[in-house]
Coordinates of C-alpha atoms and ligand atoms in Angstrom, one line a residue:
X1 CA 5.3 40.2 66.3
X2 CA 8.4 41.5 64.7
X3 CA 8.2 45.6 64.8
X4 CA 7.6 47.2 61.3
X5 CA 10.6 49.5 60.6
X6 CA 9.3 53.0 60.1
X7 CA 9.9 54.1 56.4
X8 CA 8.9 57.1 54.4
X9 CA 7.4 56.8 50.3
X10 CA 9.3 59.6 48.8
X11 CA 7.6 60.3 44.9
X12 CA 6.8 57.8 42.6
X13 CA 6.0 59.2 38.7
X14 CA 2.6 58.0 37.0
X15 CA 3.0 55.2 34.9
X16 CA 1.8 54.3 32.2
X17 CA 3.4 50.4 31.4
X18 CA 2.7 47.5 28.8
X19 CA 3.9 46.8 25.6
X20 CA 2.5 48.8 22.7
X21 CA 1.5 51.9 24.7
X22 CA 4.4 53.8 23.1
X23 CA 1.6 54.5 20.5
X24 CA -0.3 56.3 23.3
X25 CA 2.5 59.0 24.3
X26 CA 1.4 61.7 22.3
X27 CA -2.0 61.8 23.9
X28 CA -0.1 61.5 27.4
X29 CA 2.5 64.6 26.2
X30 CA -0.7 66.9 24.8
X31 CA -2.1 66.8 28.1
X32 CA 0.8 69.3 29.2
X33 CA 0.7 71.7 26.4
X34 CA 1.7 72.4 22.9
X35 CA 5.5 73.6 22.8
X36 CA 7.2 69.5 23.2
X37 CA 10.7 69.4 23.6
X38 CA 12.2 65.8 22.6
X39 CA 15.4 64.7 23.5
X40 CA 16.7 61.3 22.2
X41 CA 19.7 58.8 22.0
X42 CA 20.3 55.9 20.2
X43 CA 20.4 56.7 16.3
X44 CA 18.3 53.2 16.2
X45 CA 15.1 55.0 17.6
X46 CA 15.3 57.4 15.3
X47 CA 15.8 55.3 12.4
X48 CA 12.9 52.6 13.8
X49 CA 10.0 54.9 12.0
X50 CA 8.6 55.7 16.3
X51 CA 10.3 59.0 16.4
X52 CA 8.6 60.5 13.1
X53 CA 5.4 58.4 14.0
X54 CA 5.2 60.3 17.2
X55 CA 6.5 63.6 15.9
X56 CA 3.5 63.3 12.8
X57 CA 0.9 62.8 15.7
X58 CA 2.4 65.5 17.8
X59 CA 1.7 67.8 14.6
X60 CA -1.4 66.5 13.9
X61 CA -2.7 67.8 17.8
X62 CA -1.5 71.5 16.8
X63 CA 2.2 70.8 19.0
X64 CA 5.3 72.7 18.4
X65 CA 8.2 70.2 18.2
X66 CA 11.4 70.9 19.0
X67 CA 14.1 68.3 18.9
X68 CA 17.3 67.0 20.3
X69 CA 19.8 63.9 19.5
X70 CA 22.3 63.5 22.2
X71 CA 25.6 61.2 22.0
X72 CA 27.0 59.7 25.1
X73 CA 26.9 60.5 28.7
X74 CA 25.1 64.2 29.6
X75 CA 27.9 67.0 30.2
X76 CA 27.4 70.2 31.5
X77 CA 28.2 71.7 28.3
X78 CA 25.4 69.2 26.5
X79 CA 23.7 70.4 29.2
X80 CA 24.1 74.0 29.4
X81 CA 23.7 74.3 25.7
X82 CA 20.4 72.5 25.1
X83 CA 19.2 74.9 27.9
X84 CA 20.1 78.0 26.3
X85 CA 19.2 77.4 23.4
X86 CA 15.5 76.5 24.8
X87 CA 14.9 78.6 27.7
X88 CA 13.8 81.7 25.6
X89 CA 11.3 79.6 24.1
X90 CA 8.3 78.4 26.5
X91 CA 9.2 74.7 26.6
X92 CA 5.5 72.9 28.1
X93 CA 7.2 69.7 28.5
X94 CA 10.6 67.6 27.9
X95 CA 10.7 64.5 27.1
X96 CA 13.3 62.0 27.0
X97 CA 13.0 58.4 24.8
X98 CA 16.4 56.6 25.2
X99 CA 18.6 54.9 27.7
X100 CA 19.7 56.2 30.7
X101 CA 22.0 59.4 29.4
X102 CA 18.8 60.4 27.6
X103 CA 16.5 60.4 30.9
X104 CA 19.5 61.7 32.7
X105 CA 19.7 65.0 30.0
X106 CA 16.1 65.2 29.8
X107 CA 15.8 65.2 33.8
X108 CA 18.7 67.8 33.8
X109 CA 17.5 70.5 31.1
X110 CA 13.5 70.4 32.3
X111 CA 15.3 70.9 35.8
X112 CA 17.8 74.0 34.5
X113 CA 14.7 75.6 31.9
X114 CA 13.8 76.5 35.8
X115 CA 17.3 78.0 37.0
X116 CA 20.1 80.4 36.1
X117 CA 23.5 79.7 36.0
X118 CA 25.5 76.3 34.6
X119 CA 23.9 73.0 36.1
X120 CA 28.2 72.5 37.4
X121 CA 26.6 75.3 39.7
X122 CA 24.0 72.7 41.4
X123 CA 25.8 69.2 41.3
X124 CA 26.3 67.6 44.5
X125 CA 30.4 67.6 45.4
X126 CA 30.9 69.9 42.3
X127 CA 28.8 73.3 42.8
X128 CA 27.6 75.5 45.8
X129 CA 24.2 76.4 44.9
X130 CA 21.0 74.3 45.4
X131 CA 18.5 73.7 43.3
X132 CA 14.6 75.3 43.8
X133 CA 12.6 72.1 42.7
X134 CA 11.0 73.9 40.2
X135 CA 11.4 72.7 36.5
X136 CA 9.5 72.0 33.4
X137 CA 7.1 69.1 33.1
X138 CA 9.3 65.7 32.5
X139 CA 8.2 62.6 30.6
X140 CA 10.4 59.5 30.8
X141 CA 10.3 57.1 27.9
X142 CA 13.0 54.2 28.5
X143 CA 14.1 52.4 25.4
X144 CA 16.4 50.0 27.9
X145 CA 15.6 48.2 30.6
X146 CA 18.1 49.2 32.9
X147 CA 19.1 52.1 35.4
X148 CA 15.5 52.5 36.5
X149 CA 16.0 56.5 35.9
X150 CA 12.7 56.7 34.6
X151 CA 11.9 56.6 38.8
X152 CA 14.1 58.2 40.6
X153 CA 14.8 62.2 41.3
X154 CA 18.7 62.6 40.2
X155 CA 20.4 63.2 37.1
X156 CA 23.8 61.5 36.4
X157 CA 26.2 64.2 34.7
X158 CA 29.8 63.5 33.4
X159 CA 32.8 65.2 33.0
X160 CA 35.4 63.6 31.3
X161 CA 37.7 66.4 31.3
X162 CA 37.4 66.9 35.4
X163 CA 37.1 63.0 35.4
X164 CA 33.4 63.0 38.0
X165 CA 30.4 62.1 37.7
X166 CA 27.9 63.5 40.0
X167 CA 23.8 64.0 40.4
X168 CA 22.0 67.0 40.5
X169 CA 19.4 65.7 42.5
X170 CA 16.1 66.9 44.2
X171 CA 12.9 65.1 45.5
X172 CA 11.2 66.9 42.4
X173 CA 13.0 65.5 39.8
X174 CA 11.3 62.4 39.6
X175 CA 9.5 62.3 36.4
X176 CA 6.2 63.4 36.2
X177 CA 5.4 60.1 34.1
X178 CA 7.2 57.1 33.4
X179 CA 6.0 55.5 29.5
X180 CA 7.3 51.9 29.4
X181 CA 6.9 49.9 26.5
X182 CA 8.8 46.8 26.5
X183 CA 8.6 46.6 22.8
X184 CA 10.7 49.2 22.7
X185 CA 13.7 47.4 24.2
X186 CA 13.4 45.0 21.3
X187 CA 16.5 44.9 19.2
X188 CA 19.1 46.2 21.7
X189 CA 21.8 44.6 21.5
X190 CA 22.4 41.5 23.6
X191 CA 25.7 43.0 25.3
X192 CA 23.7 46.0 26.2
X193 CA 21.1 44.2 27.5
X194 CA 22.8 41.8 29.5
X195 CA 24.8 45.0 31.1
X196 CA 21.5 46.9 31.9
X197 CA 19.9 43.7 33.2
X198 CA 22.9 43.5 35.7
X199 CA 22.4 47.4 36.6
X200 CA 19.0 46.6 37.4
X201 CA 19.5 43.1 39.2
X202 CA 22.1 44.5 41.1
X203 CA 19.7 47.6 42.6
X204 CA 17.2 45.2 43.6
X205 CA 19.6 42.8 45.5
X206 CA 21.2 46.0 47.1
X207 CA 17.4 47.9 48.0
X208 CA 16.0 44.8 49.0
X209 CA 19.3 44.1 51.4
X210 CA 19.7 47.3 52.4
X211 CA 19.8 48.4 56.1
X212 CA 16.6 50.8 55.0
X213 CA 15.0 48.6 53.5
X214 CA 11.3 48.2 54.3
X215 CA 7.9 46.5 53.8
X216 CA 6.8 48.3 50.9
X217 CA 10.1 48.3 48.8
X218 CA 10.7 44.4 49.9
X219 CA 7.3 43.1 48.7
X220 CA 7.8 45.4 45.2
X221 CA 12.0 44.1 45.0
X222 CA 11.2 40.3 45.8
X223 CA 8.6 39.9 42.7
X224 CA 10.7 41.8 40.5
X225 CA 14.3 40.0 41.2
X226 CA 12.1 36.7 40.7
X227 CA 11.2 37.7 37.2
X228 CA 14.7 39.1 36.6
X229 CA 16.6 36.1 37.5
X230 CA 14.2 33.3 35.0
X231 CA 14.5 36.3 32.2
X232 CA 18.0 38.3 32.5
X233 CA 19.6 35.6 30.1
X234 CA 17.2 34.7 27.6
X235 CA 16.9 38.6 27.3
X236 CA 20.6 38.6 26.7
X237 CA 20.9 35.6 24.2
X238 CA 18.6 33.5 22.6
X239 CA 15.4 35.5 23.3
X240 CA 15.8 39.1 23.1
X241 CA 12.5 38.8 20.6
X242 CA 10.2 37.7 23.2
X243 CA 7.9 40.4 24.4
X244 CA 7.1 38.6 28.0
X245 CA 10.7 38.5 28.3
X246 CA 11.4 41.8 27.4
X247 CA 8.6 42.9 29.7
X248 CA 9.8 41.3 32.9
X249 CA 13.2 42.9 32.6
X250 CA 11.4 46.3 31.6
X251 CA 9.3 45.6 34.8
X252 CA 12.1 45.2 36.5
X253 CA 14.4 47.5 35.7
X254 CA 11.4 50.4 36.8
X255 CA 11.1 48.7 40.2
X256 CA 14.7 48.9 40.9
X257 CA 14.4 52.6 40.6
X258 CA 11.7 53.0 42.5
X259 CA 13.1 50.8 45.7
X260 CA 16.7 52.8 44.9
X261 CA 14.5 55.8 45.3
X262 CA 13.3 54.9 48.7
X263 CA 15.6 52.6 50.3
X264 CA 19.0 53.5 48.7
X265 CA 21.3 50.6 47.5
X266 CA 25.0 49.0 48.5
X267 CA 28.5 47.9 47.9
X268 CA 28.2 47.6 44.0
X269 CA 27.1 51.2 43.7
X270 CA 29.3 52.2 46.6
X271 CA 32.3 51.3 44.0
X272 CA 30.6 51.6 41.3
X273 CA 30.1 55.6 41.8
X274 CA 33.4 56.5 42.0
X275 CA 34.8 54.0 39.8
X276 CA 32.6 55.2 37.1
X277 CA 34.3 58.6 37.5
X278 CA 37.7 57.6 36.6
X279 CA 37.4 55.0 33.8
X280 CA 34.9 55.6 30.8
X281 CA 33.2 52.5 31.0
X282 CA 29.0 51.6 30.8
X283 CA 27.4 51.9 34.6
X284 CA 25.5 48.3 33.4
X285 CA 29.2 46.5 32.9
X286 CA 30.6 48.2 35.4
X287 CA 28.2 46.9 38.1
X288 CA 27.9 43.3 36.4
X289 CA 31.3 42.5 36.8
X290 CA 31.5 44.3 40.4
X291 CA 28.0 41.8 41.2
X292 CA 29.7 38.4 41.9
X293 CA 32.7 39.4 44.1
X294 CA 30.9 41.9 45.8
X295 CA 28.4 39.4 47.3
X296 CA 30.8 36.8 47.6
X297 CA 32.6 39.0 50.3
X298 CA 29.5 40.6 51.9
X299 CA 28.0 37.3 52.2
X300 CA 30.7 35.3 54.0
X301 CA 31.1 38.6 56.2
X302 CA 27.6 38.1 57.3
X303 CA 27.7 34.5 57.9
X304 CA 31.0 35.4 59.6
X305 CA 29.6 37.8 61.9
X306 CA 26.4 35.7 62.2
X307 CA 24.1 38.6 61.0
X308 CA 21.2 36.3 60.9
X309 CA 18.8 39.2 59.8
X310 CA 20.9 40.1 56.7
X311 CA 21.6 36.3 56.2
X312 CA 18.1 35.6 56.3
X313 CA 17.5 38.4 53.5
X314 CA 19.9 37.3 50.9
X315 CA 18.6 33.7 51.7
X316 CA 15.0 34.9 50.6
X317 CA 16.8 36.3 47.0
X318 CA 18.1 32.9 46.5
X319 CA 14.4 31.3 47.8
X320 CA 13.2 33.4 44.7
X321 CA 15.3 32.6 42.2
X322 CA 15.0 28.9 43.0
X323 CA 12.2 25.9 42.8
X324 CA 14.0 24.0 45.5
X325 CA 12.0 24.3 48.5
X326 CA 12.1 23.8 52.5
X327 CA 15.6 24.3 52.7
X328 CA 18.1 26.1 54.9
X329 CA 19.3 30.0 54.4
X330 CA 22.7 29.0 54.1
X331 CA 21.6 26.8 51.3
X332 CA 19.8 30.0 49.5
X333 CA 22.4 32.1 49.8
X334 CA 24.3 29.4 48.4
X335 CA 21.7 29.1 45.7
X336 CA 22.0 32.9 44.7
X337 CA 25.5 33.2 44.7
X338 CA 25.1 30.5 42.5
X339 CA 23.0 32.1 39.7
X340 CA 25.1 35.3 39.9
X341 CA 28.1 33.0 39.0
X342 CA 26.3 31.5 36.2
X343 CA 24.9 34.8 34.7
X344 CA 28.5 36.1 35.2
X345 CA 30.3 33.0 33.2
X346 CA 27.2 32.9 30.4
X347 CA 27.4 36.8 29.9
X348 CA 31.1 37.3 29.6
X349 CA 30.7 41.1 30.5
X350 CA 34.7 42.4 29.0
X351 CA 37.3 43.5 31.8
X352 CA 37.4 47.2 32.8
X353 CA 40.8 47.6 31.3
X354 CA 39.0 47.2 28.0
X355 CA 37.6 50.6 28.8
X356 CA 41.0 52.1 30.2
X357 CA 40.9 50.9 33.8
X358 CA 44.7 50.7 34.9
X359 CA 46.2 49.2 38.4
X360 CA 47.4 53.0 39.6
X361 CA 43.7 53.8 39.5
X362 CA 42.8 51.2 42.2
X363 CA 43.9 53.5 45.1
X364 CA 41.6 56.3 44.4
X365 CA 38.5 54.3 44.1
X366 CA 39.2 52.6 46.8
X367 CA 39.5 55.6 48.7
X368 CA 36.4 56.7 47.1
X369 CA 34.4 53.3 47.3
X370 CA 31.9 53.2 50.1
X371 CA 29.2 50.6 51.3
X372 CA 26.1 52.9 50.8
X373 CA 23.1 51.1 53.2
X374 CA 24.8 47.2 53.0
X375 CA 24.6 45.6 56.0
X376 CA 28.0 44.1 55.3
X377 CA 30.5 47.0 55.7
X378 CA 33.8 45.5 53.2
X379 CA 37.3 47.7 54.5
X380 CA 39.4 49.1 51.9
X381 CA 41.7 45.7 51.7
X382 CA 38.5 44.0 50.2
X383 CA 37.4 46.9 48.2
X384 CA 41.1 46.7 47.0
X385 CA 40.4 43.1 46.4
X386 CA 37.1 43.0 44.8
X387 CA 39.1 45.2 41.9
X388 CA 42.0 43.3 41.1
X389 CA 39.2 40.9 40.0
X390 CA 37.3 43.1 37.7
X391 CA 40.7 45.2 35.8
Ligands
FE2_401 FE1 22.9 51.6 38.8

């Protein structure tokens, strides 16, 4: 009997998921008290009736409802300002609707309501302090189906000025609850969607691969990349209106975080990271054009090395996403680098030089790429390689 790698279930929020539900959240925030703090992004929220539906109910339950609109990636000074401007107030709960930069400021204030100082003070590579744990209760309300930040326990902070990006991270910051309507991802844009369908796709290929991987995040990461890979393109094209497709990617996109969460992820976010750092661009497009070469190396690395374990995982990817059966796991492998390729030529993700990305800049990310948990370790020269294809 093959021995059962020991593994450990770090938090997982409560969740609350199914399409329509959204109308429940006001219930689900009362339950922590009556001072609400609301952060969201997109304007299209806002203007889709939800956010003065929920607000009304809010009202109507005796809450205080204090309100915040953010515009691109969390800064410290976005960061620093909402909290000052809240922390005199007794803030009972924060709640974040919105993409990932939403959930990533909402994590980040009800984290820094609990500390003093800047949060540049507590990011990982940037500050020197650590953070407690403590923070303000934290409801994550996704209105993409992508990073899977409703799940996990860091906080994604930009500085364009300094050029990083960074987490303040702790096992407490995983939201208390995760709300996850699927109707809510209705009418986002198919470019958005197809570059948050590859963030997510991408963490499950690189969780359920990983070298710490384990039973429980394999048999949650194989259902979910099997429903991401029938639904990632008619979510991006011709079906973006279809509930059960929007909820398999929504589905998705929360497992990803929660196997991230407990078995970490790979090359793609290895280069990803740092890459993101330097050159403006969305995480989703930056790891959907990174997806095809990145498993094209590591695969044929494997093979080459005749890593029959790892081989024999990325063969049962390609056994999901496929109805042939009783065939070899070179065949599968063959089979998912083959619906990677498709996705990649249907989706037509732009270059990164669209976003600013320039040939001196290679260098540094290379020398700031690494391989995370991937069993297949790529050396700088195919790092280096990898981005000549994606500029
Ligand atoms: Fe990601």
């Amino acid at each position: 009997m093959e021995i059962m790698n020991s593994f450990y279930i770090a938090g997982i929020p409560k969740v609350t998921f199914g399409a329509g539900l959204f109308a429940d959240l006001h219930k689900i925030i009362r339950a922590y008290g009556r001072n609400v703090l609301v952060i969201t992004g997109n304007e299209s929220f806002r203007k889709s009736g939800r956010f003065d539906a929920l607000k009304s109910d809010l009202e109507k339950s005796k809450c205080k409802v204090f309100d915040e609109s953010i515009k691109g990636e969390p800064s410290p000074i976005m960061i620093d300002r909402i909290v000052r401007d809240f922390r005199k107030q007794t803030v009972n709960v924060v709640v974040s609707i919105g993409g990932g930069s939403a959930i990533d400021c909402g994590k980040a204030v009800s984290a820094m309501l609990a500390e003093d100082g800047s949060v540049k003070d507590y990011l990982e590579g940037v500050g020197t302090r650590k953070p407690s744990g403590d923070k303000a209760p934290f409801i994550a309300v996704p209105t993409t189906a992508g990073t899977g930040c409703e799940a996990t326990a860091n906080a994604v902070i930009s500085d364009t000025d300094e050029g990083f990006k960074k987490s303040l991270r702790h096992r407490n910051f995983v939201p208390d609850e995760a709300v996850v309507d699927p109707e809510l991802t209705i009418g986002a844009p198919s470019a958005l969607t197809a570059a948050c369908g590859f963030d997510a796709v991408s963490q499950l290929i690189e969780s359920y691969t990983s070298t710490k991987s384990n039973v429980f995040t394999d048999s949650l990461a194989i259902k979910a990349l099997a429903l991401a890979s029938r639904n990632l393109l008619p979510a991006s094209t011709d079906r973006g209106g279809d509930i059960t497709v929007r909820s398999a990617m929504s589905y998705a996109a929360l497992v990803s975080g929660i196997t991230l969460m407990q078995a970490g992820l790979g090359t793609v976010h290895g280069i990803a990271g740092p890459l993101g750092g330097i050159v403006p661009a969305p995480h989703g497009t930056v790891c959907g054009k990174l997806l095809l070469p990145v498993m094209t190396l590591s695969i044929k690395k494997i093979i080459d090395e005749k890593n029959t374990t790892a081989l024999a995982k990325f063969a049962d990817i390609g056994r999901a996403f496929s109805d042939d059966q009783g065939k070899d796991d070179n065949f599968y492998v063959e089979q998912l680098l083959g619906v990677i390729r498709s996705w990649t030529e249907s989706l037509k993700l732009p270059t990164l030089s669209a976003f600013g990305m320039k040939q001196s800049d290679i260098e540094k990310i290379v020398s700031l790429s690494d391989n995370k948990n991937s069993p297949a370790q790529l050396t700088g020269d195919e790092i280096r390689q990898i981005l000549e294809t994606v500029l």
